[in-house]
Amino acid sequence: MRDWTHGGLARGLLAATALIFLVAGLGLVAALFLGAWRFLGEPSALSNLFGDFWDPLRNRYGVLPFIVGSVVVTLGALVMAVPLALGVAVTLAEQRTAGMKDFAVRALTVLTAVPSVIFGWWGLQMVVPWVRARVGGPGFSLLAAGIVLALMVLPTFSLFFFQSLERVPQSLREGSAALGATPDQTLWRVAFRAAMPGLTNGLLVGVARALGETMAVQMVIGGQTALPSSLTSPGATLTTQIITDMTVFPPGTRGHAVLDIMALLLMLGMYVLVRLAERWGSVS
Amino acid sequence: MPPEIRVEGLSVWYDRHHALKQVSLEVAPGEVLALIGPSGCGKSTFLRTLNRLLEEGGRARISGRVFLGDADIYDAAADIPDLRRRVGMVFQAPNPFPFSIFDNVAYGPRLQGVTDRQALRRIVERSLQQAALWDEVRGKLRRSALTLSGGQQQRLCIARALAVEPEVLLMDEPTASLDPMSTTKIEELVAALRGRYTIVMVTHNLRQAARISDRTAFFAEGTLIEVGPTRQMFTAPLDPRTEQYLTGRYES
Amino acid sequence: MSWIWALLLMSLTIASGAVAQPRTEHLSILGATSTLGYLRAAVPEWERLHPGYTVSISGGGSVAGVVEVSRGRVDVGVSDVTPQKEWTGGVRLVRVPLGRLPILVIVHPGTGVSRVSAAEIEALMTGRVNSWRQVGGADLPVVVMSRPLASGALSVVEQKMLSGRRVTTRAIVQLSNGAMLAAVRETPGAIGFLESGVVPSGVLAMAIGGDRYNPRNALAWPYFAAPALYYRASQGSGPAADLAHFLGSQGYRRDYGLYGAAS
């Protein structure tokens, strides 16, 4: 086979694709900034923006309830999914037979590809009634959204965690065992620490998926625009509110500018997370 | 005084493969025993039976008895973590944990529940001095162990093994991946540790075995062919196979 | 490398095939979801009467319907609400009414309330009453279900039923008419509103201030959306206009909850 990456035409094509990607990415951010500027340029835009009351038809654009919603739902999903995923990853990593590992990895990979609307539908059928019956409130809630998200990111987390544990060299495990460590001690004190960059990386991918997830969350969170008062009260996240109000604010309107700001906030949040993960993920 | 090691009728199988056949051997307290022999002769396997690390892989079957002092380490009631505390090990390739230098050396003591910072600091300093690494890393203990050179990493692994105050030190070709300078340092270190620890060391380097060991054991095809004082082994071996190996004519 | 050329050749063949085919005209309809059922039933008939034309239908909401038709991105927009200048950008649209679509207030059967006064419905929907006991029902919290701001039904409810007041911000927002029905049906204490010509099973339809909805006398019910089709006036006698007027004149709209001719 010819090394076609070195042909002139092929190289041109590759460069063009890279350029398109770059322009599209930067263009998106630029478009969001331009859209957002219309609102950000106004006097007292920030105090309006970080208020807790959302009633855009009366020019009240407080996005605080959605920021709270996004953070609470994502954190809730992490609290539920991370320990479970670590359990799955450890169980798999301890498996001695390669066939079992292969099967589990394949199954998990398939699960990560399940469309989110399926999780949303399942949440509507199972989680919402369960929360209503067992925990209280109307069922549509931050809690329900957190549970649905937790199940959604569980395969992603498990896969990443498992793979980073697998990459811990056998020599480190042996070194630990030779010093008198029990398998548990080796796991907690060496394997997890050595796998930390991979673990944080997986965590980040999962958080990104949770934070950005819209459809599954929208179906169970209730879409309430007031500041949520508890885990069982309905709420909204930045993404679900964007999809709810997108059609009422055509581009160019003030409301659309606020939706642009919400999208920028999401990107900013992800950027901060990536930077944090880079710091935590590096080995001391 | 370190304990003696007494091995009686030790056999190891990997699945069908009979890797070690009826090995009986004694290691005197405080001596350095070198294990030599062609690749795949069973000497590394033998080494790993002495701290029961062979069982970590899960595939090996072991029969026979190994006494450390008076106790059979293959007794059903034997405490494996305690055995491994008493029998330290240094591996072929340096395997420092991806932690700081300090945390590497403090790893073993911490496993045993030492949490006092002062005590840990004393142990770390003492172990690094014993491993002849202290002068090179003092004041840099917070740095990652991975920033050290290969030879320094291997001495760090020795310090890590010494930190739990073992009685026996197993070394599996500890200089195989090192340059001549670092090799010399490790050999000097082994010479300095002789007497305080019972040392069993696998090596491919015959001159190294001749330089640093009190006695030498020659393995071939899973069998212990011959064991005796190093000087005698290298000058007048009893078994013709040993002579063939030492003169480079042995073919397995 | 040869597979790349094969791929290129294949796509070229397909593209040229599309160009060479006999010309078909494509029209698009987009907007309020409440009338999608009727449109999906009626459009194939128009297509049969007009060979060479294909029509696509998609939802997106009333506002989107007006915006998209004004900007020329679709041929016909569907909307429950009166177009505002901010949406049309000054483009002149022709309105073809589809009739009245009743908006029912539905409640979960467990509330024990099926008749309220005008003041009570306002108090319930604006969140001033939060237990059904306060309006003579069970000891259950009131769970208000609403629709997004883009919903035509919501604006009708707020303007006609709540005399301009807003549905409580504590309301749970359901993205579609169907989701609203499912949610009210399953949530004890729920109250919401539904665009429908019949009372679905599993929920109660509220009588409000003495008016009770009856499908046989739907035009007497005071709360309704008035969905309409919009096309650009500049397309005066084109196929889009023909399609819109055809859809506005089919008698069986009633089967889909659309009553009367104009509003």
Short mmCIF file of N, CA, C and O in Angstrom, two decimals, chain A residues 96 170-183 185-187 189-191 193-195 283-284, chain B residues 48 51 53 56-58 81 84-85 87 89 91 95-99 103 107 110-112 144 160-161 164:
data_model
loop_
_atom_site.label_atom_id
_atom_site.label_comp_id
_atom_site.label_asym_id
_atom_site.label_seq_id
_atom_site.Cartn_x
_atom_site.Cartn_y
_atom_site.Cartn_z
N ARG A 96 -8.74 -13.05 36.10
CA ARG A 96 -7.51 -13.61 35.55
C ARG A 96 -7.70 -14.05 34.10
O ARG A 96 -6.77 -14.04 33.32
N GLN A 170 2.73 -4.58 35.89
CA GLN A 170 2.74 -5.70 36.83
C GLN A 170 3.90 -5.57 37.80
O GLN A 170 3.81 -5.95 38.96
N SER A 171 5.01 -4.96 37.33
CA SER A 171 6.19 -4.86 38.18
C SER A 171 5.90 -4.02 39.43
O SER A 171 6.46 -4.29 40.49
N LEU A 172 5.01 -3.03 39.30
CA LEU A 172 4.68 -2.22 40.48
C LEU A 172 3.86 -3.03 41.47
O LEU A 172 4.07 -2.95 42.68
N ARG A 173 2.94 -3.83 40.96
CA ARG A 173 2.14 -4.67 41.86
C ARG A 173 3.04 -5.66 42.58
O ARG A 173 2.89 -5.89 43.79
N GLU A 174 3.98 -6.26 41.83
CA GLU A 174 4.90 -7.21 42.45
C GLU A 174 5.77 -6.53 43.49
O GLU A 174 6.00 -7.07 44.57
N GLY A 175 6.25 -5.32 43.13
CA GLY A 175 7.08 -4.58 44.07
C GLY A 175 6.36 -4.34 45.38
O GLY A 175 6.92 -4.46 46.46
N SER A 176 5.07 -4.01 45.26
CA SER A 176 4.27 -3.77 46.46
C SER A 176 4.05 -5.05 47.25
O SER A 176 4.23 -5.09 48.47
N ALA A 177 3.71 -6.13 46.52
CA ALA A 177 3.47 -7.40 47.20
C ALA A 177 4.73 -7.87 47.92
O ALA A 177 4.68 -8.39 49.03
N ALA A 178 5.89 -7.65 47.26
CA ALA A 178 7.15 -8.12 47.84
C ALA A 178 7.49 -7.37 49.13
O ALA A 178 8.33 -7.82 49.89
N LEU A 179 6.86 -6.22 49.35
CA LEU A 179 7.11 -5.48 50.59
C LEU A 179 6.11 -5.87 51.67
O LEU A 179 6.06 -5.26 52.73
N GLY A 180 5.29 -6.86 51.38
CA GLY A 180 4.36 -7.34 52.40
C GLY A 180 2.98 -6.73 52.30
O GLY A 180 2.20 -6.83 53.24
N ALA A 181 2.66 -6.09 51.16
CA ALA A 181 1.32 -5.51 51.02
C ALA A 181 0.31 -6.59 50.68
O ALA A 181 0.61 -7.50 49.89
N THR A 182 -0.87 -6.50 51.27
CA THR A 182 -1.95 -7.39 50.87
C THR A 182 -2.49 -6.90 49.53
O THR A 182 -2.23 -5.75 49.14
N PRO A 183 -3.24 -7.73 48.79
CA PRO A 183 -3.79 -7.27 47.51
C PRO A 183 -4.58 -5.98 47.64
O PRO A 183 -4.50 -5.08 46.79
N GLN A 185 -4.13 -3.60 49.88
CA GLN A 185 -3.20 -2.49 50.08
C GLN A 185 -2.53 -2.11 48.77
O GLN A 185 -2.37 -0.93 48.45
N THR A 186 -2.16 -3.11 47.98
CA THR A 186 -1.55 -2.84 46.68
C THR A 186 -2.52 -2.06 45.80
O THR A 186 -2.15 -1.09 45.14
N LEU A 187 -3.78 -2.45 45.83
CA LEU A 187 -4.79 -1.77 45.01
C LEU A 187 -4.91 -0.30 45.40
O LEU A 187 -4.83 0.60 44.57
N ARG A 189 -3.01 1.59 47.54
CA ARG A 189 -1.85 2.46 47.73
C ARG A 189 -0.97 2.57 46.50
O ARG A 189 -0.23 3.54 46.37
N VAL A 190 -1.01 1.58 45.61
CA VAL A 190 -0.15 1.64 44.43
C VAL A 190 -0.97 1.76 43.15
O VAL A 190 -0.81 2.70 42.39
N ALA A 191 -1.88 0.79 42.94
CA ALA A 191 -2.56 0.74 41.64
C ALA A 191 -3.36 2.03 41.40
O ALA A 191 -3.22 2.66 40.35
N ARG A 193 -3.00 4.96 42.77
CA ARG A 193 -2.14 6.14 42.64
C ARG A 193 -1.42 6.15 41.31
O ARG A 193 -1.29 7.19 40.67
N ALA A 194 -0.94 4.98 40.89
CA ALA A 194 -0.23 4.92 39.62
C ALA A 194 -1.18 5.14 38.46
O ALA A 194 -0.79 5.66 37.41
N ALA A 195 -2.44 4.78 38.65
CA ALA A 195 -3.42 4.92 37.57
C ALA A 195 -4.05 6.30 37.55
O ALA A 195 -4.91 6.59 36.72
N VAL A 283 1.58 13.36 37.88
CA VAL A 283 2.18 12.64 39.01
C VAL A 283 3.06 13.61 39.80
O VAL A 283 3.77 14.42 39.23
N SER A 284 2.99 13.51 41.11
CA SER A 284 3.77 14.43 41.93
C SER A 284 5.25 14.12 41.83
O SER A 284 5.64 12.99 41.66
N ARG B 48 11.84 -16.78 43.60
CA ARG B 48 10.50 -16.32 43.93
C ARG B 48 9.73 -17.28 44.83
O ARG B 48 8.64 -16.93 45.30
N ASN B 51 10.06 -16.02 48.82
CA ASN B 51 9.14 -15.08 49.48
C ASN B 51 7.69 -15.32 49.02
O ASN B 51 6.83 -14.48 49.20
N LEU B 53 6.39 -15.18 46.24
CA LEU B 53 5.87 -14.25 45.24
C LEU B 53 5.38 -15.01 44.00
O LEU B 53 4.58 -14.50 43.22
N GLU B 56 1.67 -15.18 43.26
CA GLU B 56 0.90 -14.02 42.82
C GLU B 56 0.34 -14.22 41.41
O GLU B 56 -0.72 -13.74 41.09
N GLY B 57 1.11 -14.92 40.56
CA GLY B 57 0.64 -15.14 39.19
C GLY B 57 -0.53 -16.10 39.13
O GLY B 57 -1.31 -16.07 38.20
N GLY B 58 -0.63 -16.99 40.11
CA GLY B 58 -1.78 -17.88 40.18
C GLY B 58 -1.65 -19.15 39.37
O GLY B 58 -2.52 -20.01 39.43
N PRO B 81 2.21 -11.73 54.34
CA PRO B 81 2.75 -10.38 54.46
C PRO B 81 3.94 -10.30 55.42
O PRO B 81 4.92 -9.62 55.15
N ARG B 84 7.03 -11.68 53.79
CA ARG B 84 7.62 -10.77 52.79
C ARG B 84 8.25 -9.55 53.45
O ARG B 84 9.11 -8.90 52.87
N ARG B 85 7.81 -9.24 54.66
CA ARG B 85 8.50 -8.19 55.40
C ARG B 85 9.89 -8.67 55.80
O ARG B 85 10.87 -7.93 55.77
N VAL B 87 11.58 -11.07 54.24
CA VAL B 87 12.36 -11.42 53.05
C VAL B 87 12.13 -10.36 51.99
O VAL B 87 11.12 -10.37 51.29
N MET B 89 12.89 -8.00 48.51
CA MET B 89 13.25 -8.40 47.14
C MET B 89 13.57 -7.19 46.28
O MET B 89 12.94 -6.15 46.39
N PHE B 91 14.21 -6.28 42.13
CA PHE B 91 13.87 -6.91 40.85
C PHE B 91 14.88 -6.57 39.76
O PHE B 91 15.73 -5.70 39.91
N ASN B 95 11.92 -0.85 39.72
CA ASN B 95 10.46 -0.62 39.66
C ASN B 95 9.99 0.34 40.75
O ASN B 95 9.12 0.01 41.54
N PRO B 96 10.56 1.55 40.81
CA PRO B 96 10.07 2.49 41.82
C PRO B 96 8.61 2.85 41.54
O PRO B 96 8.19 2.87 40.39
N PHE B 97 7.85 3.09 42.60
CA PHE B 97 6.47 3.56 42.43
C PHE B 97 6.51 4.98 41.89
O PHE B 97 7.45 5.72 42.17
N PRO B 98 5.48 5.39 41.14
CA PRO B 98 5.49 6.76 40.62
C PRO B 98 5.15 7.77 41.71
O PRO B 98 4.25 8.60 41.53
N PHE B 99 5.82 7.68 42.83
CA PHE B 99 5.60 8.63 43.93
C PHE B 99 6.89 9.41 44.14
O PHE B 99 7.85 9.24 43.42
N ASP B 103 8.17 8.91 49.64
CA ASP B 103 7.03 7.98 49.73
C ASP B 103 7.39 6.57 49.29
O ASP B 103 6.82 5.59 49.76
N TYR B 107 7.06 3.50 51.95
CA TYR B 107 5.91 2.67 51.61
C TYR B 107 5.78 1.47 52.54
O TYR B 107 4.71 1.22 53.11
N ARG B 110 4.95 2.31 56.21
CA ARG B 110 3.56 2.77 56.31
C ARG B 110 2.60 1.59 56.26
O ARG B 110 1.57 1.60 56.93
N LEU B 111 2.93 0.58 55.44
CA LEU B 111 2.08 -0.62 55.40
C LEU B 111 1.97 -1.22 56.79
O LEU B 111 0.94 -1.79 57.16
N GLN B 112 3.09 -1.09 57.55
CA GLN B 112 3.06 -1.68 58.89
C GLN B 112 2.46 -0.75 59.92
O GLN B 112 2.49 -1.04 61.13
N SER B 144 9.86 13.34 42.32
CA SER B 144 9.37 12.04 41.87
C SER B 144 10.54 11.08 41.71
O SER B 144 11.60 11.46 41.20
N ARG B 160 14.19 0.90 49.59
CA ARG B 160 12.78 0.61 49.87
C ARG B 160 12.65 -0.76 50.53
O ARG B 160 11.88 -0.96 51.47
N ALA B 161 13.44 -1.72 50.03
CA ALA B 161 13.39 -3.07 50.61
C ALA B 161 13.99 -3.07 52.02
O ALA B 161 13.49 -3.75 52.92
N VAL B 164 12.01 -1.84 55.65
CA VAL B 164 11.17 -2.65 56.54
C VAL B 164 12.02 -3.59 57.40
O VAL B 164 11.50 -4.49 58.05
#
